[in-house]
Coordinates of C-alpha atoms in Angstrom, one line a residue:
X5 CA -1.1 -19.1 28.2
X6 CA -4.1 -18.5 30.7
X7 CA -7.1 -17.6 30.2
X8 CA -6.9 -14.3 31.8
X9 CA -4.8 -13.2 30.2
X10 CA -5.9 -13.8 26.7
X11 CA -9.8 -13.2 27.3
X12 CA -11.6 -10.9 25.8
X13 CA -12.3 -8.2 28.8
X14 CA -8.1 -8.6 29.6
X15 CA -7.6 -7.1 26.0
X16 CA -10.4 -4.8 26.7
X17 CA -8.4 -3.6 30.0
X18 CA -5.2 -2.9 28.7
X19 CA -7.0 -1.3 25.1
X20 CA -8.3 1.4 27.9
X21 CA -4.5 1.5 29.5
X22 CA -3.2 2.1 26.1
X23 CA -6.1 4.9 25.1
X24 CA -5.6 6.9 28.4
X25 CA -2.2 7.0 27.5
X26 CA -2.6 8.5 24.8
X27 CA -5.4 10.8 25.1
X28 CA -2.3 12.3 26.8
X29 CA 1.0 11.7 24.4
X30 CA -0.9 11.7 21.1
X31 CA -0.6 15.2 20.5
X32 CA 2.8 14.8 20.5
X33 CA 2.5 12.3 17.8
X34 CA 0.3 13.9 16.1
X35 CA 1.9 17.4 15.0
X36 CA 3.3 17.5 11.6
X37 CA 7.0 18.0 11.4
X38 CA 7.2 20.1 9.0
X39 CA 5.0 23.0 10.9
X40 CA 7.6 21.9 13.4
X41 CA 9.0 26.1 12.9
X42 CA 5.6 27.9 12.2
X43 CA 3.7 26.6 14.7
X44 CA 6.8 26.5 17.5
X45 CA 5.8 23.0 18.1
X46 CA 8.8 22.4 20.6
X47 CA 7.5 25.6 22.7
X48 CA 4.0 24.0 22.6
X49 CA 4.3 20.5 24.2
X50 CA 7.4 20.8 26.0
X51 CA 8.1 22.4 29.3
X52 CA 12.5 20.8 29.6
X53 CA 14.5 21.6 27.2
X54 CA 16.1 19.3 24.1
X55 CA 19.6 18.2 26.1
X56 CA 16.8 16.6 29.1
X57 CA 14.4 14.8 27.2
X58 CA 18.0 13.4 24.9
X59 CA 20.0 13.0 27.4
X60 CA 16.8 10.1 29.3
X61 CA 16.6 9.1 26.5
X62 CA 20.1 7.8 26.6
X63 CA 20.4 7.2 29.9
X64 CA 16.6 5.6 30.9
X65 CA 17.1 2.3 29.0
X66 CA 14.7 0.8 32.3
X67 CA 11.5 2.3 31.9
X68 CA 9.6 -1.4 33.8
X69 CA 6.4 0.3 35.4
X70 CA 3.5 -1.9 35.4
X71 CA -0.3 -0.2 33.8
X72 CA -1.6 -0.5 36.3
X73 CA 0.5 1.9 38.3
X74 CA -0.4 5.1 36.4
X75 CA -4.2 4.3 36.1
X76 CA -4.4 6.5 39.4
X77 CA -1.8 8.3 38.2
X78 CA -2.2 13.0 38.5
X79 CA -4.9 12.5 41.1
X80 CA -3.4 14.1 44.6
X81 CA -3.8 17.5 45.0
X82 CA -0.1 19.0 44.7
X83 CA 1.5 17.1 41.9
X84 CA -0.8 17.3 39.0
X85 CA 1.2 15.2 36.2
X86 CA 0.0 12.5 34.0
X87 CA 2.4 10.5 32.3
X88 CA 4.6 14.0 33.1
X89 CA 2.7 16.0 31.7
X90 CA 1.7 19.1 33.7
X91 CA -2.4 19.0 33.6
X92 CA -2.9 22.4 33.2
X93 CA -0.6 23.0 30.7
X94 CA -0.6 20.1 29.3
X95 CA 3.3 20.4 28.3
X96 CA 5.7 17.7 29.1
X97 CA 7.4 18.3 32.4
X98 CA 8.4 15.1 33.7
X99 CA 10.8 12.8 30.8
X100 CA 11.5 10.1 33.3
X101 CA 8.0 8.7 33.7
X102 CA 6.3 9.8 29.9
X103 CA 9.4 7.3 29.1
X104 CA 7.7 4.9 31.7
X105 CA 5.1 5.2 30.6
X106 CA 5.3 4.9 26.8
X107 CA 7.4 1.3 28.0
X108 CA 4.0 0.1 30.4
X109 CA 1.8 0.7 27.9
X110 CA 3.8 -1.1 24.4
X111 CA 2.9 -4.6 24.2
X112 CA 6.0 -5.9 25.9
X113 CA 4.8 -4.3 29.1
X114 CA 1.1 -4.6 28.5
X115 CA 3.0 -8.9 28.8
X116 CA 0.2 -9.5 25.9
X117 CA 2.1 -11.4 23.3
X118 CA 3.5 -14.7 23.0
X119 CA 6.3 -15.7 21.9
X120 CA 6.7 -17.6 18.8
X121 CA 7.9 -21.0 20.3
X122 CA 5.2 -20.8 22.6
X123 CA 3.1 -21.0 20.5
X124 CA 3.7 -23.1 18.3
X125 CA 3.8 -25.7 21.2
X126 CA 0.6 -24.9 22.2
X127 CA -0.7 -25.4 18.5
X128 CA 1.0 -28.5 18.7
X129 CA -0.1 -29.5 22.0
X130 CA -2.5 -32.5 20.9
X131 CA -3.0 -36.0 22.2
X132 CA -3.4 -36.6 18.4
X133 CA -0.4 -34.7 17.7
X134 CA 1.8 -35.0 14.5
X135 CA 5.3 -33.8 13.9
X136 CA 5.4 -31.3 11.6
X137 CA 5.9 -32.7 7.9
X138 CA 8.1 -30.9 5.9
X139 CA 9.0 -32.1 2.0
X140 CA 11.3 -35.3 2.2
X141 CA 14.4 -34.3 0.4
X142 CA 13.1 -30.6 -0.3
X143 CA 14.8 -28.8 2.9
X144 CA 14.8 -25.0 1.4
X145 CA 17.5 -22.8 2.3
X146 CA 15.5 -20.0 1.7
X147 CA 18.6 -17.6 2.2
X148 CA 19.5 -18.6 -1.7
X149 CA 16.7 -16.9 -3.0
X150 CA 15.6 -14.6 -0.7
X151 CA 18.0 -11.3 1.4
X152 CA 18.6 -11.7 5.1
X153 CA 15.4 -9.9 6.0
X154 CA 13.2 -11.4 4.3
X155 CA 14.6 -15.2 4.9
X156 CA 14.4 -14.3 8.4
X157 CA 10.1 -13.3 8.4
X158 CA 9.2 -16.3 5.5
X159 CA 11.0 -19.2 7.9
X160 CA 9.3 -17.8 10.7
X161 CA 5.5 -17.6 9.9
X162 CA 5.9 -20.5 6.9
X163 CA 7.1 -23.2 11.0
X164 CA 3.3 -20.8 12.1
X165 CA 1.6 -21.6 9.1
X166 CA 2.2 -24.9 8.7
X167 CA 1.8 -25.1 12.2
X168 CA -1.9 -24.3 11.7
X169 CA -2.5 -26.2 8.7
X170 CA -1.4 -29.1 10.4
X171 CA -3.8 -28.1 13.4
X172 CA -6.5 -27.2 11.1
X173 CA -6.2 -30.3 9.4
X174 CA -6.1 -28.9 5.7
X175 CA -3.4 -28.3 3.0
X176 CA -4.2 -25.6 1.4
X177 CA -3.2 -21.8 2.6
X178 CA -4.0 -18.4 1.4
X179 CA -1.8 -15.5 1.2
X180 CA -3.9 -12.3 0.8
X181 CA -0.7 -9.7 -0.9
X182 CA 1.1 -12.0 -1.8
X183 CA 3.5 -10.8 -3.6
X184 CA 6.5 -12.5 -5.9
X185 CA 5.7 -14.8 -3.8
X186 CA 8.3 -15.8 -1.4
X187 CA 6.2 -17.0 1.5
X188 CA 3.8 -19.1 -0.7
X189 CA 7.1 -20.5 -2.7
X190 CA 8.3 -21.6 0.5
X191 CA 5.4 -23.7 2.2
X192 CA 4.9 -25.4 -1.2
X193 CA 8.9 -26.2 -0.8
X194 CA 9.5 -26.9 2.4
X195 CA 6.0 -28.6 3.2
X196 CA 4.2 -29.4 1.1
X197 CA 1.1 -27.5 1.5
X198 CA -0.9 -26.0 -1.8
X199 CA -1.0 -22.2 -1.5
X200 CA -2.8 -19.7 -3.5
X201 CA -1.2 -16.9 -3.8
X202 CA -3.5 -13.2 -4.2
X203 CA -2.4 -10.3 -5.2
X204 CA -3.5 -7.0 -7.2
X205 CA -1.0 -6.6 -8.7
X206 CA -0.7 -8.3 -12.5
X207 CA 3.3 -7.5 -12.0
X208 CA 4.1 -9.9 -9.1
X209 CA 1.7 -12.7 -10.4
X210 CA 2.7 -12.5 -13.9
X211 CA 6.2 -13.1 -12.7
X212 CA 5.1 -15.6 -10.4
X213 CA 3.8 -17.4 -13.1
X214 CA 7.0 -17.0 -16.0
X215 CA 9.2 -18.5 -12.9
X216 CA 6.7 -21.6 -12.5
X217 CA 6.0 -22.2 -15.8
X218 CA 9.9 -22.5 -16.0
X219 CA 10.1 -25.1 -13.5
X220 CA 7.2 -26.5 -14.9
X221 CA 9.1 -27.5 -18.3
X222 CA 12.0 -28.1 -16.5
X223 CA 10.7 -30.6 -14.4
X224 CA 9.0 -32.6 -16.5
X225 CA 12.1 -32.8 -17.8
X226 CA 14.1 -34.4 -15.4
X227 CA 11.4 -36.4 -14.5
X228 CA 11.5 -38.0 -17.7
X229 CA 15.7 -38.3 -17.7
X230 CA 15.6 -39.5 -13.9
X231 CA 12.9 -42.8 -14.3
X232 CA 16.0 -43.3 -16.8
X233 CA 19.0 -42.4 -14.3
X234 CA 18.6 -42.4 -10.6
X235 CA 22.1 -41.1 -10.3
X236 CA 22.0 -39.0 -7.4
X237 CA 22.6 -35.6 -8.2
X238 CA 25.6 -33.8 -6.2
X239 CA 24.7 -30.0 -5.1
X240 CA 27.3 -27.6 -3.8
X241 CA 28.5 -27.2 -0.4
X242 CA 26.1 -24.8 1.6
X243 CA 28.3 -21.6 1.7
X244 CA 30.1 -22.1 -1.9
X245 CA 26.9 -20.7 -3.9
X246 CA 26.2 -17.6 -5.7
X247 CA 22.4 -16.7 -6.8
X248 CA 21.3 -15.9 -10.4
X249 CA 18.5 -14.7 -11.9
X250 CA 15.8 -17.3 -12.6
X251 CA 14.3 -14.9 -15.4
X252 CA 16.4 -14.5 -18.4
X253 CA 14.4 -11.9 -20.3
X254 CA 14.7 -9.6 -17.0
X255 CA 17.0 -7.0 -17.1
X256 CA 15.5 -4.5 -15.1
X257 CA 17.8 -5.8 -11.8
X258 CA 21.1 -4.0 -11.3
X259 CA 24.6 -6.4 -11.8
X260 CA 25.9 -7.7 -8.2
X261 CA 28.5 -9.3 -7.5
X262 CA 27.8 -11.3 -5.2
X263 CA 31.1 -12.5 -3.8
X264 CA 30.6 -9.0 -1.7
X265 CA 28.3 -9.6 1.1
X266 CA 28.1 -5.7 0.6
X267 CA 26.7 -5.6 -2.2
X268 CA 23.6 -7.6 -1.8
X269 CA 20.1 -5.6 -2.5
X270 CA 18.4 -5.4 0.7
X271 CA 14.9 -4.1 -0.3
X272 CA 12.6 -7.5 0.2
X273 CA 10.7 -6.6 -2.7
X274 CA 13.0 -8.1 -5.6
X275 CA 11.8 -7.5 -8.6
X276 CA 12.7 -11.7 -9.3
X277 CA 12.3 -14.6 -7.5
X278 CA 16.0 -16.4 -7.3
X279 CA 16.1 -20.0 -7.4
X280 CA 19.0 -21.5 -8.9
X281 CA 22.8 -21.7 -7.7
X282 CA 26.0 -21.7 -9.9
X283 CA 29.0 -23.2 -8.7
X284 CA 32.2 -20.4 -8.0
X285 CA 35.1 -19.8 -10.4
X286 CA 37.9 -18.9 -9.5
X287 CA 38.6 -16.3 -9.6
X288 CA 35.2 -14.4 -9.8
X289 CA 34.0 -13.1 -13.0
X290 CA 31.2 -10.5 -11.5
X291 CA 28.2 -11.1 -13.9
X292 CA 28.7 -7.6 -15.7
X293 CA 31.7 -9.3 -17.5
X294 CA 30.2 -12.4 -18.7
X295 CA 29.4 -13.0 -22.3
X296 CA 25.2 -12.9 -23.0
X297 CA 25.7 -16.6 -23.6
X298 CA 27.5 -17.5 -20.9
X299 CA 24.8 -15.8 -18.4
X300 CA 22.5 -17.9 -20.6
X301 CA 24.1 -20.7 -19.7
X302 CA 24.4 -20.2 -16.6
X303 CA 20.7 -19.7 -16.2
X304 CA 19.7 -23.2 -17.5
X305 CA 21.9 -24.5 -15.3
X306 CA 20.2 -22.6 -12.4
X307 CA 16.8 -23.9 -13.4
X308 CA 17.5 -28.0 -14.3
X309 CA 19.8 -27.9 -11.2
X310 CA 16.9 -26.6 -9.0
X311 CA 13.8 -29.0 -11.5
X312 CA 16.0 -31.2 -10.4
X313 CA 16.3 -31.3 -7.5
X314 CA 12.4 -30.4 -7.1
X315 CA 11.2 -33.8 -8.9
X316 CA 13.8 -35.6 -6.9
X317 CA 12.1 -34.3 -3.3
X318 CA 8.6 -35.8 -4.9
X319 CA 7.9 -32.4 -4.3
X320 CA 4.1 -31.4 -7.0
X321 CA 4.7 -33.5 -9.0
X322 CA 3.0 -31.8 -11.7
X323 CA 6.4 -29.0 -10.8
X324 CA 4.7 -26.0 -9.7
X325 CA 5.2 -24.4 -6.5
X326 CA 2.1 -22.7 -6.4
X327 CA -0.6 -20.6 -7.9
X328 CA -0.3 -16.6 -8.2
X329 CA -3.7 -15.1 -8.9
X330 CA -4.9 -11.6 -9.8
X331 CA -7.3 -10.3 -7.8
X332 CA -8.1 -7.7 -5.6
X333 CA -10.4 -9.0 -2.6
X334 CA -12.4 -7.6 0.1
X335 CA -14.4 -9.7 3.1
X336 CA -17.4 -9.8 0.4
X337 CA -14.6 -11.1 -2.2
X338 CA -16.7 -15.5 -2.9
X339 CA -13.1 -17.1 -3.0
X340 CA -14.8 -19.8 -5.0
X341 CA -14.9 -17.8 -8.5
X342 CA -11.1 -17.0 -7.9
X343 CA -9.9 -20.8 -6.8
X344 CA -12.2 -23.5 -8.2
X345 CA -10.4 -26.0 -6.2
X346 CA -11.6 -23.8 -3.1
X347 CA -11.2 -26.6 0.2
X348 CA -10.6 -25.3 4.0
X349 CA -8.2 -23.1 4.3
X350 CA -5.2 -21.3 6.1
X351 CA -6.0 -17.4 5.4
X352 CA -2.2 -15.8 5.8
X353 CA -0.3 -11.5 5.2
X354 CA 2.7 -11.8 5.4
X355 CA 3.3 -7.1 5.8
X356 CA -0.2 -6.6 4.3
X357 CA -0.2 -2.3 3.7
X358 CA -2.6 -0.5 5.6
X359 CA -6.4 -1.7 5.4
X360 CA -5.1 -4.7 3.7
X361 CA -4.2 -6.2 6.7
X362 CA -8.0 -5.2 8.7
X363 CA -9.2 -7.0 5.6
X364 CA -7.8 -10.0 5.7
X365 CA -9.2 -10.6 9.1
X366 CA -12.4 -9.9 8.1
X367 CA -12.5 -12.4 5.3
X368 CA -10.9 -15.6 7.7
X369 CA -13.8 -14.3 10.2
X370 CA -16.6 -14.3 6.9
X371 CA -15.4 -17.2 5.1
X372 CA -16.4 -20.4 6.7
X373 CA -13.7 -22.2 4.7
X374 CA -11.4 -20.1 6.3
X375 CA -10.3 -22.5 10.0
X376 CA -7.0 -20.1 10.7
X377 CA -5.8 -17.0 10.0
X378 CA -2.1 -15.4 11.0
X379 CA -1.7 -11.9 9.4
X380 CA 0.9 -9.3 9.6
X381 CA 0.0 -5.7 9.0
X382 CA 2.7 -2.8 8.3
X383 CA 2.1 0.5 6.6
X384 CA -0.1 2.2 9.6
X385 CA 0.0 5.9 7.5
X386 CA -2.6 4.0 5.1
X387 CA -5.3 2.3 7.0
X388 CA -8.1 4.9 7.3
X389 CA -10.2 5.7 9.8
X390 CA -14.2 5.4 10.1
X391 CA -14.4 8.1 12.7
X392 CA -11.8 10.7 11.3
X393 CA -13.3 14.0 11.8
X394 CA -12.0 15.4 7.7
X395 CA -14.0 12.1 6.1
X396 CA -11.2 12.1 3.7
X397 CA -8.9 8.8 4.3
X398 CA -13.3 6.9 5.1
X399 CA -15.7 7.8 2.5
X400 CA -19.3 6.9 4.3
X401 CA -19.9 4.0 1.5
X402 CA -16.4 2.6 2.4
X403 CA -15.2 -0.1 4.6
X404 CA -12.5 1.2 6.9
X405 CA -9.6 -0.5 8.6
X406 CA -9.3 1.4 11.8
X407 CA -11.0 1.3 14.2
X408 CA -12.0 -3.0 13.5
X409 CA -13.2 -4.2 16.8
X410 CA -16.8 -2.7 18.1
X411 CA -15.6 -2.0 21.9
X412 CA -13.4 0.6 20.0
X413 CA -15.7 1.7 17.4
X414 CA -18.7 2.0 20.4
X415 CA -16.0 4.9 21.6
X416 CA -15.4 6.3 18.3
X417 CA -11.9 5.9 18.3
X418 CA -9.4 8.1 16.3
X419 CA -5.4 8.0 16.1
X420 CA -5.3 10.7 12.9
X421 CA -2.5 10.0 9.5
X422 CA 1.0 11.5 11.7
X423 CA 0.1 9.1 15.2
X424 CA -0.8 6.3 12.9
X425 CA 2.4 7.4 10.4
X426 CA 4.9 7.9 14.0
X427 CA 3.4 4.1 14.4
X428 CA 6.1 2.6 11.2
X429 CA 9.2 4.7 13.8
X430 CA 11.1 1.5 14.7
X431 CA 12.0 1.6 18.3
X432 CA 14.5 -0.9 18.0
X433 CA 16.5 0.2 15.2
X434 CA 16.6 3.7 16.0
X435 CA 17.6 2.2 19.4
X436 CA 20.5 0.6 18.0
X437 CA 21.9 3.7 16.3
X438 CA 19.5 3.5 12.7
X439 CA 18.1 6.8 13.3
X440 CA 16.1 8.8 11.6
X441 CA 18.0 11.3 9.2
X442 CA 17.3 14.5 10.6
X443 CA 18.8 17.1 8.4
X444 CA 16.2 15.9 5.7
X445 CA 13.1 17.0 7.7
X446 CA 15.1 20.1 9.1
X447 CA 15.2 21.8 5.5
X448 CA 11.8 20.9 5.0
X449 CA 10.3 22.6 8.8
X450 CA 12.8 25.5 7.5
X451 CA 11.4 25.7 4.2
X452 CA 7.8 25.7 5.4
X453 CA 9.0 29.1 7.5
X454 CA 10.5 30.7 4.2
X455 CA 7.3 29.5 2.0
X456 CA 5.5 31.2 4.9
X457 CA 7.2 34.6 5.1
X458 CA 7.3 34.9 1.1
X459 CA 5.2 32.8 -1.1
X460 CA 1.7 32.7 1.6
X461 CA 1.4 29.1 0.2
X462 CA 2.7 27.3 3.7
X463 CA -0.7 25.3 3.6
X464 CA -1.9 25.6 1.0
X465 CA 1.4 24.1 -1.7
X466 CA 1.8 21.5 -3.9
X467 CA 3.6 18.7 -2.7
X468 CA 7.9 19.4 -2.5
X469 CA 8.9 15.1 -2.8
X470 CA 12.0 13.8 -2.8
X471 CA 14.5 17.3 -2.9
X472 CA 16.7 16.5 -0.8
X473 CA 18.5 13.3 -2.2
X474 CA 19.8 15.5 -5.1
X475 CA 20.4 19.0 -3.1
X476 CA 23.9 19.1 -2.4
X477 CA 22.9 22.0 0.5
X478 CA 19.9 24.0 2.0
X479 CA 20.4 26.5 -1.0
X480 CA 19.9 24.2 -3.0
X481 CA 17.6 22.2 -1.5
X482 CA 15.4 25.3 -1.1
X483 CA 15.7 26.9 -4.8
X484 CA 15.1 23.0 -6.5
X485 CA 12.1 23.2 -4.2
X486 CA 10.6 26.2 -5.2
X487 CA 10.7 25.2 -8.8
X488 CA 8.6 22.1 -7.7
X489 CA 6.7 24.3 -6.8
X490 CA 6.5 26.6 -9.0
X491 CA 7.3 30.1 -7.2
X492 CA 8.5 32.6 -8.0
X493 CA 12.1 32.5 -7.8
X494 CA 13.3 36.4 -7.8
X495 CA 12.3 36.5 -4.5
X496 CA 14.8 35.5 -2.2
X497 CA 18.5 34.9 -3.0
X498 CA 21.9 32.6 -1.7
X499 CA 22.1 34.3 1.5
X500 CA 18.6 35.0 1.8
X501 CA 17.8 31.4 1.6
X502 CA 21.1 31.1 4.0
X503 CA 20.4 33.3 6.6
X504 CA 17.2 30.7 7.3
X505 CA 19.3 28.5 7.7
X506 CA 21.7 29.8 9.8
X507 CA 18.9 31.1 12.2
X508 CA 17.2 28.0 13.0
X509 CA 20.2 25.5 12.8
X510 CA 21.1 26.1 16.9
X511 CA 17.6 25.0 17.3
X512 CA 17.4 21.6 15.4
X513 CA 18.4 19.5 18.8
X514 CA 14.9 20.7 19.3
X515 CA 13.8 18.5 16.3
X516 CA 16.0 16.5 16.9
X517 CA 14.7 15.7 20.8
X518 CA 11.3 15.7 19.2
X519 CA 11.1 13.3 17.1
X520 CA 12.7 11.0 19.4
X521 CA 9.8 11.2 21.8
X522 CA 8.0 10.5 18.1
X523 CA 9.7 6.8 18.1
X524 CA 9.8 6.7 21.6
X525 CA 5.6 6.7 21.0
X526 CA 5.5 4.7 18.3
X527 CA 4.9 1.0 19.9
X528 CA 1.9 2.6 22.2
X529 CA 0.3 3.1 18.8
X530 CA 1.1 0.5 17.0
X531 CA -0.1 -1.7 19.8
X532 CA -3.3 0.4 20.3
X533 CA -3.6 -0.8 16.7
X534 CA -3.1 -4.6 17.0
X535 CA -4.7 -4.7 19.8
X536 CA -8.3 -3.4 18.5
X537 CA -7.9 -6.3 15.3
X538 CA -7.0 -8.5 18.8
X539 CA -10.2 -7.3 19.9
X540 CA -11.9 -8.5 17.0
X541 CA -11.3 -11.8 16.8
X542 CA -11.8 -12.5 20.5
X543 CA -15.6 -10.9 20.0
X544 CA -16.3 -13.5 17.1
X545 CA -18.1 -16.4 19.1
X546 CA -16.9 -19.0 16.0
X547 CA -13.0 -17.9 16.7
X548 CA -11.5 -20.9 19.4
X549 CA -8.3 -19.3 19.7
X550 CA -6.6 -15.9 19.1
X551 CA -3.8 -14.4 20.6
X552 CA -0.6 -11.7 19.5
X553 CA 3.0 -13.5 18.1
X554 CA 6.1 -11.9 18.4
X555 CA 7.4 -13.6 15.2
X556 CA 10.2 -11.4 14.3
X557 CA 12.9 -10.4 15.6
X558 CA 11.9 -6.2 15.4
X559 CA 15.5 -5.7 14.2
X560 CA 15.6 -7.0 11.4
X561 CA 11.8 -6.6 10.0
X562 CA 10.4 -3.7 13.0
X563 CA 6.2 -4.7 12.3
X564 CA 7.0 -8.1 13.9
X565 CA 3.8 -9.0 15.1
X566 CA 0.9 -11.3 13.7
X567 CA -2.7 -12.1 14.7
X568 CA -3.8 -15.5 14.9
X569 CA -6.7 -17.1 14.6
X570 CA -8.5 -20.3 14.8
X571 CA -12.1 -21.1 14.6
X572 CA -11.5 -24.5 13.8
X573 CA -14.9 -26.9 15.1
X574 CA -13.2 -28.8 18.1
X575 CA -9.7 -27.7 17.3
X576 CA -9.9 -25.8 21.1
X577 CA -6.3 -24.1 21.8
X578 CA -6.3 -23.5 25.8
X579 CA -5.5 -19.4 25.8

């Protein structure tokens, strides 16, 4: 990691390049889909047909020009085009040039990120470096109690966090926005770290406490049993386990046949941490067909088996995985008031929403006891912006989430909520065919036309909400929306509603092409937000090392970038 790549001055130059690009293209990302037809968005921003946009996006997959190529672009006397936009009309005239510029101003195109392997090698490359320690005989197969996405995230991030803890010679980790405790449990089980999970939701921490209580209870029993009987426990072969719920009193989970991979839950924030296993029966009996007694017996065996494995491994003698705490934290929060046994620690956040991610970095900078940080944010649309012209998202009395760095704050930079929503789009997934649900966006935009024409309320209506999922057709969608908005249904008929659909249906391709351009711009907006956070750390004198790292596979986890910082004295890393 060369210093010229990761220096404060280099990061500021990258920010300048992205700002220049977004100053021309951000208007596309800030255009609201609801207004697509009422404001003639396509004609307002586009001077090319939608088919050309879609064709170019499909065929042109090699957008590899360096950002420096564009710094003086558009200065000629004959070609007044900047990043594909006409300087005079401000409309897009060259799709290929826009796509090339978008890639060049994304994090991969800027070349500012390091890989996870490279970061781990840098963290471990010291004269007195020791191999990363794992708890003996306690290697955890994370896919036993998480879905594939969460397992991927937790395994990848936990190794980085454990390496940071080893590098800083600390044993405590503070997980902000810990949720159900997946990362906390894995860090504790796999690496023997003392982890405190802080979450503002009492529901999350209560569930974690209940699981810890049960594991502690059974670990004590089997600790006594193991003294009298040292017979090793034989675990089922890998791949032959079935998942079961650890909390018998929680009946909120759907009963899924775990033998069918397609039925596995996809939501990463499950309502219970499944840590038990049962041996398969032949033939497989779905959980819904088991008697209550059989289900209770299996759950007891799950707890006993996990506790037995935990005690035999010698992990954290009390059987406690980690300490879940309920608290709303900010940079001003005194951590010692929450954690009585607080020592020097690493602070982490895995997919912390909105302002919590920048707050995590502020806490790291403000608290002497926090020697390192690894933060992965998400939900950029929930960020508050200091220079929001309406001041609705960030009142003057509040500390805003964006911009974070002094460099961008001095320039009063403002993205806009629609642009931040666009930053949440997943380019890699869309490129692989996991596209946007275009019909629902089309329905909503045409509904806006109807509201304008018949109700004069298109700027002040209540929220329509998710009526699309229940609608059987566009006509049904409109009737449901009108009832939700409490508007007079007598002004319309089925034929009138269908007429609007038929009129705008041929123009749906415009909306598809426009939203694909939004997807293309998403990595640039996300990149600016993350560069701002990195710049903030580099502005701090006591932060010896900071970088952006790609932690996850973007197809599995689109919010795949982490911000890493180290301020431990005498622990400087080469950048």
